[in-house]
Short mmCIF file of C-alpha atoms in Angstrom, two decimals:
data_model
loop_
_atom_site.label_atom_id
_atom_site.label_comp_id
_atom_site.label_asym_id
_atom_site.label_seq_id
_atom_site.Cartn_x
_atom_site.Cartn_y
_atom_site.Cartn_z
CA MET A 1 131.99 112.50 85.70
CA LEU A 2 128.60 113.61 84.51
CA LYS A 3 126.84 116.27 86.46
CA HIS A 4 123.60 114.93 88.11
CA VAL A 5 121.38 117.95 88.86
CA ASP A 6 119.65 118.10 92.28
CA HIS A 7 115.94 117.03 92.13
CA PHE A 8 112.98 115.91 94.26
CA HIS A 9 113.27 112.19 94.86
CA GLY A 10 110.21 110.13 95.34
CA SER A 11 110.95 109.97 99.09
CA ASP A 12 111.60 113.70 99.41
CA LEU A 13 108.08 114.60 100.65
CA GLU A 14 109.53 116.52 103.66
CA LYS A 15 111.23 118.89 101.22
CA ILE A 16 107.92 119.35 99.23
CA GLU A 17 106.27 120.12 102.58
CA GLN A 18 108.76 122.88 103.35
CA ILE A 19 108.74 124.51 99.98
CA TYR A 20 105.20 124.30 98.91
CA GLY A 21 103.51 124.25 102.38
CA ILE A 22 101.65 121.07 101.55
CA LYS A 23 101.37 118.34 104.21
CA LYS A 24 103.21 115.14 103.07
CA GLU A 25 100.28 113.03 104.14
CA GLU A 26 98.14 114.88 101.42
CA ILE A 27 100.65 114.12 98.46
CA THR A 28 100.18 111.21 96.12
CA SER A 29 103.77 110.25 95.01
CA PHE A 30 103.83 109.31 91.32
CA SER A 31 107.60 109.67 91.53
CA ALA A 32 108.51 106.88 93.91
CA ASN A 33 107.63 103.96 91.56
CA VAL A 34 106.19 101.91 94.43
CA ASN A 35 103.49 99.25 94.06
CA PRO A 36 100.08 101.03 94.64
CA LEU A 37 98.64 97.99 96.45
CA GLY A 38 100.97 98.59 99.37
CA ILE A 39 102.69 95.67 101.25
CA SER A 40 101.78 91.94 100.85
CA PRO A 41 98.46 91.07 102.65
CA LYS A 42 100.09 87.76 103.61
CA MET A 43 103.02 89.44 105.16
CA ARG A 44 100.89 91.98 106.89
CA SER A 45 98.69 89.38 108.63
CA ALA A 46 101.45 86.92 109.52
CA LEU A 47 104.25 89.25 110.62
CA THR A 48 102.87 89.88 114.09
CA GLU A 49 102.90 85.99 114.76
CA HIS A 50 106.61 86.03 114.02
CA ILE A 51 107.50 89.18 116.10
CA ASP A 52 109.39 87.14 118.65
CA CYS A 53 112.07 86.36 116.02
CA ILE A 54 113.67 89.71 117.09
CA THR A 55 114.63 88.11 120.38
CA SER A 56 117.35 86.05 118.66
CA TYR A 57 120.05 86.69 116.04
CA PRO A 58 119.06 85.73 112.48
CA ASP A 59 120.73 82.86 110.74
CA ARG A 60 124.03 84.00 109.40
CA GLU A 61 123.45 82.16 106.17
CA TYR A 62 119.91 83.34 105.78
CA THR A 63 119.16 79.81 104.57
CA ALA A 64 115.35 79.82 104.56
CA LEU A 65 115.24 83.37 102.97
CA ARG A 66 117.56 82.40 100.15
CA ARG A 67 115.65 79.19 99.62
CA ARG A 68 112.37 81.18 99.32
CA ILE A 69 114.08 83.66 96.95
CA GLY A 70 115.52 80.83 94.92
CA ALA A 71 112.02 79.26 94.41
CA TYR A 72 110.70 82.74 93.47
CA VAL A 73 113.46 83.57 90.79
CA GLN A 74 114.05 79.86 89.86
CA ALA A 75 117.69 79.98 90.83
CA PRO A 76 119.80 77.65 93.15
CA PRO A 77 119.75 79.04 96.79
CA GLU A 78 123.67 78.79 96.79
CA HIS A 79 123.78 81.40 93.84
CA ILE A 80 121.86 83.90 95.94
CA LEU A 81 123.32 86.66 98.23
CA VAL A 82 121.17 88.89 100.35
CA GLY A 83 121.91 92.34 101.60
CA ASN A 84 120.68 95.49 103.32
CA GLY A 85 118.88 96.67 100.17
CA SER A 86 120.23 96.44 96.64
CA THR A 87 122.21 99.64 97.24
CA GLU A 88 124.48 97.84 99.71
CA LEU A 89 125.02 95.07 97.30
CA ILE A 90 125.85 97.58 94.46
CA SER A 91 128.34 99.19 96.89
CA LEU A 92 129.90 95.81 97.79
CA PHE A 93 130.06 94.48 94.39
CA ILE A 94 131.84 97.60 92.99
CA GLN A 95 134.26 97.64 95.92
CA LEU A 96 135.24 94.11 95.31
CA ARG A 97 135.56 94.40 91.43
CA HIS A 98 137.22 97.84 91.75
CA PRO A 99 136.62 98.64 88.25
CA LYS A 100 139.14 101.20 86.64
CA LYS A 101 136.86 101.92 83.59
CA ALA A 102 133.14 101.15 83.45
CA LEU A 103 130.45 101.58 80.65
CA ILE A 104 126.99 102.51 81.78
CA LEU A 105 123.79 102.73 79.80
CA GLY A 106 122.23 106.00 80.09
CA PRO A 107 120.35 108.08 81.21
CA THR A 108 120.05 106.02 84.27
CA TYR A 109 120.18 105.73 88.05
CA SER A 110 123.21 107.81 89.31
CA GLU A 111 124.21 105.50 92.16
CA TYR A 112 126.25 103.35 89.80
CA GLU A 113 128.57 106.11 88.65
CA ARG A 114 128.84 107.42 92.20
CA GLU A 115 130.08 104.04 93.61
CA ILE A 116 132.52 103.63 90.73
CA SER A 117 133.94 107.09 91.37
CA LEU A 118 134.24 106.55 95.09
CA GLY A 119 136.62 103.61 94.16
CA GLY A 120 138.64 105.76 91.97
CA GLY A 121 137.24 104.34 88.73
CA THR A 122 135.99 106.21 85.72
CA SER A 123 132.51 105.91 84.19
CA LEU A 124 131.66 106.29 80.43
CA TYR A 125 128.05 106.45 79.21
CA TYR A 126 126.47 104.83 76.18
CA PRO A 127 123.47 107.11 75.63
CA LEU A 128 120.24 105.62 74.47
CA GLN A 129 118.84 107.63 71.58
CA GLU A 130 115.46 109.41 71.67
CA GLU A 131 115.06 108.85 67.86
CA GLU A 132 115.13 105.17 68.65
CA ASP A 133 112.57 105.57 71.52
CA PHE A 134 115.42 105.07 73.99
CA LEU A 135 115.62 101.35 72.81
CA LEU A 136 119.11 99.84 72.67
CA ASN A 137 120.74 99.43 69.28
CA PRO A 138 122.44 96.12 70.08
CA GLU A 139 124.71 96.04 67.07
CA ASP A 140 126.07 99.49 67.59
CA PHE A 141 126.34 98.93 71.36
CA ARG A 142 128.32 95.66 70.96
CA LYS A 143 130.86 97.77 68.85
CA GLN A 144 131.62 99.83 71.95
CA LEU A 145 132.59 96.81 74.07
CA ASN A 146 136.38 96.39 74.24
CA GLU A 147 139.24 95.24 76.40
CA SER A 148 139.72 98.60 78.04
CA LEU A 149 136.54 98.14 79.90
CA ASP A 150 136.21 96.01 83.00
CA LEU A 151 132.56 96.50 84.03
CA LEU A 152 129.35 97.03 82.22
CA VAL A 153 126.31 98.39 84.11
CA ILE A 154 122.78 97.92 82.77
CA CYS A 155 119.53 98.79 84.49
CA ASN A 156 116.80 96.48 82.92
CA PRO A 157 114.07 97.72 82.78
CA ASN A 158 115.87 101.01 82.77
CA ASN A 159 115.07 103.91 84.96
CA PRO A 160 113.97 106.61 83.78
CA THR A 161 113.35 105.46 80.22
CA ALA A 162 111.37 102.15 81.21
CA THR A 163 112.72 100.52 78.09
CA ALA A 164 114.15 97.02 78.34
CA ILE A 165 116.68 94.60 76.75
CA PRO A 166 115.31 91.10 75.69
CA ARG A 167 117.09 88.10 77.09
CA ASP A 168 118.31 87.00 73.52
CA THR A 169 119.95 90.36 72.98
CA MET A 170 121.46 90.26 76.62
CA ARG A 171 122.92 86.90 75.81
CA LYS A 172 124.74 88.40 72.80
CA ILE A 173 126.04 91.25 74.91
CA LEU A 174 127.30 88.82 77.55
CA ASP A 175 128.99 86.86 74.87
CA GLU A 176 130.92 89.87 73.73
CA CYS A 177 131.68 90.80 77.28
CA LYS A 178 133.09 87.37 77.99
CA ARG A 179 135.32 87.71 74.91
CA CYS A 180 136.58 91.13 76.25
CA ASP A 181 136.88 90.09 79.89
CA ILE A 182 134.07 92.51 81.03
CA PHE A 183 132.01 91.83 84.18
CA VAL A 184 128.34 92.70 83.72
CA LEU A 185 126.08 94.07 86.53
CA VAL A 186 122.27 94.05 85.70
CA ASP A 187 119.84 95.82 87.97
CA GLU A 188 116.46 94.32 87.61
CA THR A 189 114.66 96.29 90.27
CA TYR A 190 111.59 96.84 87.92
CA VAL A 191 111.62 93.39 86.02
CA GLU A 192 108.62 92.05 87.82
CA PHE A 193 106.33 94.89 86.57
CA ALA A 194 107.12 94.01 82.99
CA PRO A 195 104.16 92.97 80.70
CA ASP A 196 106.26 89.85 79.91
CA SER A 197 108.94 89.59 82.65
CA ALA A 198 110.11 86.19 81.26
CA ALA A 199 111.21 87.93 78.14
CA ILE A 200 113.75 90.18 79.81
CA ASP A 201 114.60 88.25 83.02
CA SER A 202 118.24 87.57 82.93
CA VAL A 203 118.46 85.31 86.06
CA PRO A 204 118.46 82.14 83.88
CA LEU A 205 121.55 83.33 82.21
CA THR A 206 123.54 83.20 85.53
CA ARG A 207 123.69 79.39 85.10
CA TYR A 208 125.73 79.93 81.87
CA TYR A 209 127.70 83.04 82.45
CA ASN A 210 130.11 83.59 85.36
CA ASN A 211 130.73 87.29 84.33
CA LEU A 212 127.18 88.34 85.38
CA VAL A 213 125.47 89.48 88.58
CA ILE A 214 121.76 90.30 88.76
CA LEU A 215 120.42 92.81 91.52
CA ARG A 216 116.96 92.97 92.70
CA GLY A 217 115.14 94.38 95.72
CA ILE A 218 111.67 94.69 97.41
CA SER A 219 111.34 98.38 97.60
CA LYS A 220 109.26 98.85 94.41
CA PHE A 221 107.41 95.69 93.53
CA PHE A 222 106.70 94.71 97.14
CA ALA A 223 106.28 98.18 98.38
CA ALA A 224 108.60 97.77 101.30
CA PRO A 225 111.60 100.12 100.94
CA GLY A 226 111.81 100.56 104.71
CA LEU A 227 112.73 96.79 105.21
CA ARG A 228 116.08 97.37 103.27
CA LEU A 229 116.11 93.99 101.76
CA GLY A 230 117.89 93.30 98.49
CA TYR A 231 119.37 90.15 96.78
CA ALA A 232 121.72 89.26 94.05
CA VAL A 233 121.93 86.23 91.79
CA THR A 234 125.21 85.08 90.23
CA GLY A 235 126.89 81.95 88.96
CA SER A 236 130.32 83.24 89.83
CA GLU A 237 131.67 81.08 92.58
CA LYS A 238 134.55 83.46 93.07
CA LEU A 239 132.28 86.49 93.57
CA LEU A 240 130.02 84.62 95.84
CA GLU A 241 132.99 83.68 98.06
CA GLU A 242 134.47 87.19 98.13
CA ILE A 243 131.23 88.98 98.92
CA ASN A 244 130.33 86.40 101.60
CA ALA A 245 133.78 86.87 103.21
CA ARG A 246 133.62 90.66 103.14
CA LYS A 247 130.03 91.69 103.92
CA ASN A 248 129.09 92.13 107.55
CA PRO A 249 127.19 89.32 109.39
CA TRP A 250 123.45 89.78 110.18
CA THR A 251 123.16 92.45 107.41
CA ILE A 252 119.42 91.87 107.42
CA ASN A 253 117.54 91.99 110.69
CA SER A 254 115.34 88.97 111.70
CA LEU A 255 112.03 90.72 111.02
CA ALA A 256 113.10 91.64 107.39
CA ALA A 257 114.25 88.16 106.74
CA VAL A 258 110.89 86.70 108.01
CA ALA A 259 108.97 89.27 105.98
CA GLY A 260 110.95 88.33 102.86
CA GLU A 261 109.97 84.63 103.30
CA LEU A 262 106.34 85.69 103.60
CA MET A 263 106.06 88.16 100.70
CA PHE A 264 107.82 86.08 98.01
CA SER A 265 105.31 83.35 98.66
CA ASP A 266 102.23 85.52 98.34
CA THR A 267 101.22 84.42 94.77
CA ALA A 268 97.82 86.12 94.80
CA TYR A 269 99.36 89.54 95.71
CA ILE A 270 102.12 89.02 92.99
CA ALA A 271 99.47 88.17 90.37
CA GLN A 272 97.26 91.05 91.28
CA THR A 273 100.05 93.56 91.07
CA LYS A 274 101.01 92.42 87.58
CA ASP A 275 97.41 92.44 86.44
CA LEU A 276 96.80 95.98 87.78
CA ILE A 277 99.96 97.44 86.32
CA ARG A 278 99.36 95.92 82.91
CA GLN A 279 95.78 97.28 82.80
CA GLU A 280 96.72 100.82 83.99
CA ARG A 281 99.70 101.01 81.56
CA GLU A 282 97.34 100.20 78.64
CA CYS A 283 94.64 102.61 79.71
CA ILE A 284 97.19 105.50 80.24
CA PHE A 285 98.88 104.96 76.92
CA GLN A 286 95.55 104.85 75.11
CA GLU A 287 94.44 108.05 76.81
CA MET A 288 97.58 110.22 76.57
CA LYS A 289 98.34 109.26 72.99
CA SER A 290 94.97 110.69 72.07
CA TRP A 291 96.03 114.20 73.19
CA GLY A 292 98.71 114.75 70.43
CA THR A 293 100.63 117.04 72.77
CA VAL A 294 102.83 114.42 74.57
CA LYS A 295 105.11 111.63 73.36
CA LEU A 296 105.25 108.47 75.38
CA TYR A 297 108.10 105.88 75.22
CA PRO A 298 107.73 102.10 75.42
CA SER A 299 107.26 101.07 78.96
CA TRP A 300 108.36 97.64 80.59
CA ALA A 301 108.07 99.02 84.02
CA ASN A 302 105.51 100.42 86.36
CA PHE A 303 106.22 103.90 85.07
CA VAL A 304 106.37 105.79 81.77
CA LEU A 305 108.69 108.46 80.47
CA ALA A 306 107.01 111.22 78.65
CA LYS A 307 107.94 114.24 76.58
CA SER A 308 105.98 117.45 76.33
CA LEU A 309 105.44 118.44 72.71
CA LYS A 310 104.20 121.78 73.57
CA GLU A 311 106.98 124.49 73.35
CA ASP A 312 105.53 126.50 76.12
CA VAL A 313 105.03 123.62 78.65
CA SER A 314 108.13 122.29 80.37
CA ALA A 315 108.65 119.47 82.94
CA ASP A 316 109.14 122.29 85.53
CA ASP A 317 105.73 123.58 84.58
CA LEU A 318 104.13 120.28 84.72
CA PHE A 319 105.78 119.32 88.13
CA ASP A 320 104.74 122.66 89.72
CA HIS A 321 101.12 122.33 88.25
CA ALA A 322 100.79 118.79 89.53
CA ILE A 323 102.27 119.31 93.09
CA ARG A 324 99.83 122.14 93.81
CA ARG A 325 97.07 119.58 93.07
CA ARG A 326 98.84 117.20 95.59
CA PHE A 327 100.36 114.88 92.84
CA MET A 328 104.15 114.38 92.69
CA ILE A 329 105.63 113.51 89.37
CA ARG A 330 109.35 113.30 88.48
CA ASN A 331 110.90 116.15 86.51
CA CYS A 332 113.50 114.06 84.26
CA SER A 333 115.46 117.10 83.02
CA THR A 334 117.84 116.32 85.88
CA PHE A 335 118.89 113.10 84.14
CA PRO A 336 121.95 113.30 81.83
CA PHE A 337 120.87 113.29 78.10
CA LEU A 338 117.23 114.43 78.88
CA ASP A 339 116.11 118.11 78.55
CA HIS A 340 113.56 120.33 80.13
CA ARG A 341 110.66 118.61 78.26
CA TYR A 342 110.90 115.12 79.93
CA PHE A 343 108.88 113.91 82.86
CA ARG A 344 108.10 110.45 84.42
CA PHE A 345 105.35 109.16 86.53
CA CYS A 346 104.32 105.64 87.81
CA PHE A 347 101.01 103.87 87.67
CA MET A 348 98.95 104.06 90.80
CA SER A 349 95.24 103.04 91.34
CA PRO A 350 92.70 103.62 88.48
CA GLU A 351 91.16 106.53 90.56
CA LYS A 352 94.52 108.26 91.20
CA ASN A 353 95.67 107.75 87.58
CA GLY A 354 92.49 109.37 86.27
CA GLU A 355 92.94 112.40 88.50
CA LEU A 356 96.67 112.87 87.61
CA LEU A 357 95.83 112.55 83.79
CA ALA A 358 93.09 115.16 84.16
CA CYS A 359 95.52 117.55 86.03
CA LEU A 360 98.31 117.05 83.26
CA HIS A 361 95.83 117.48 80.50
CA GLU A 362 95.07 121.01 81.78
CA LEU A 363 98.58 122.03 80.53
CA LEU A 364 98.99 119.47 77.73
#
C-alpha cells in the first residue's frame, strides 16, 4: 500500500487557523476545487419554497431526482443510483465487488485505495509519466490489463493532474477490460468543468458496457459539498439490483433531493460556470507560461497542476508564501509519484486569480 502523506485538504481551514493564526473567513481556498460562482441561484431562490418537504420522508426510489439527473446526463433514470455523496457510492460499490486485486491510475485520490484495502484487497498503481505531461499512453496501459485484475479505477479528469482520457480511448480500454473480465469504475467528479466535456464523458458508454460504473457528485461543479448528494450511472442490471438491495433507505434527505432537482435544471448557471472556467483557464495558462519558471500540465478540469522550475522554490515555499497572503493552494508533494516541486490550484474569480498569480510570481 502506498504511503499517502498528511496534507492540508481544501476543507481544512480550521487547521490553517490554528497553525497560522489566520481566521478561516479571511482565506480564499484555491485548494478545494469548488465552483467560484457558489450555489445555483435557481436553487437558492426556490429552496425556501420547498422547506416543508422535510416534514415527510423522501421517496424511497428518488424517482423525480433520478429522472432529473437522467435528463441532465442523458441516461435512462433506471440506470441511475443516488447516494450520500459519491464517497458513499465508492464505498458501496467496492464492498459489493470485493476486489482482490485492483489497478489504479496514479497519482490520484487516495480514497479508492483506502476502500479497497478495507475490504482486504490489494491495489497496484499505473503511474502517469511526467515526460508525457501525465497523459495516458493507451497502448502501454492496455498491455498492463490482464485476468489477474478484477477492478480498474480511473479518475477522469484526474485529480491532481487535471489530465483526461478521451471517450474513444476509454472505449478501447473497456474492450480490453471486458476481455479480461475486469470491472471499471470511472470517477467523473470534474467532467463538467472540461473545455469539451462531451469528448471525455463516458456516460454514453454505459449503454454498451455492463462492466462500467460512472460516479459523479455535486460538491465541486455545483458548489454544494454540504448537501452530500452523489450519483452513479451504470448499465449493469446486476450491480443496480445489488446496490439497491444493500444501501440504506432514505440515504438522501428530502431537502437535498429537492435541491438536486432544482440545480440540475439551472441551465443558465451551468453555462455561466463553464464559460467562466474556460476563460480563466486560458488567461492563467497564458500568463504563467510567460514566466519561464513554472511548468503547467494540460488541464481538463477547474484546476491546474504546476511544477516549479526554480531549484530554490518548492511547493512548501509556495504554500507558506500564499497562505500568509490568505490564499490556500495545494502542495502536491503529498501525492504518490509527485515530488516537492508540484502544486495545484483551482480557478476562482478573475480578481482572485489575478491576486494569486501576483503572489506566486513573487517567488517564481
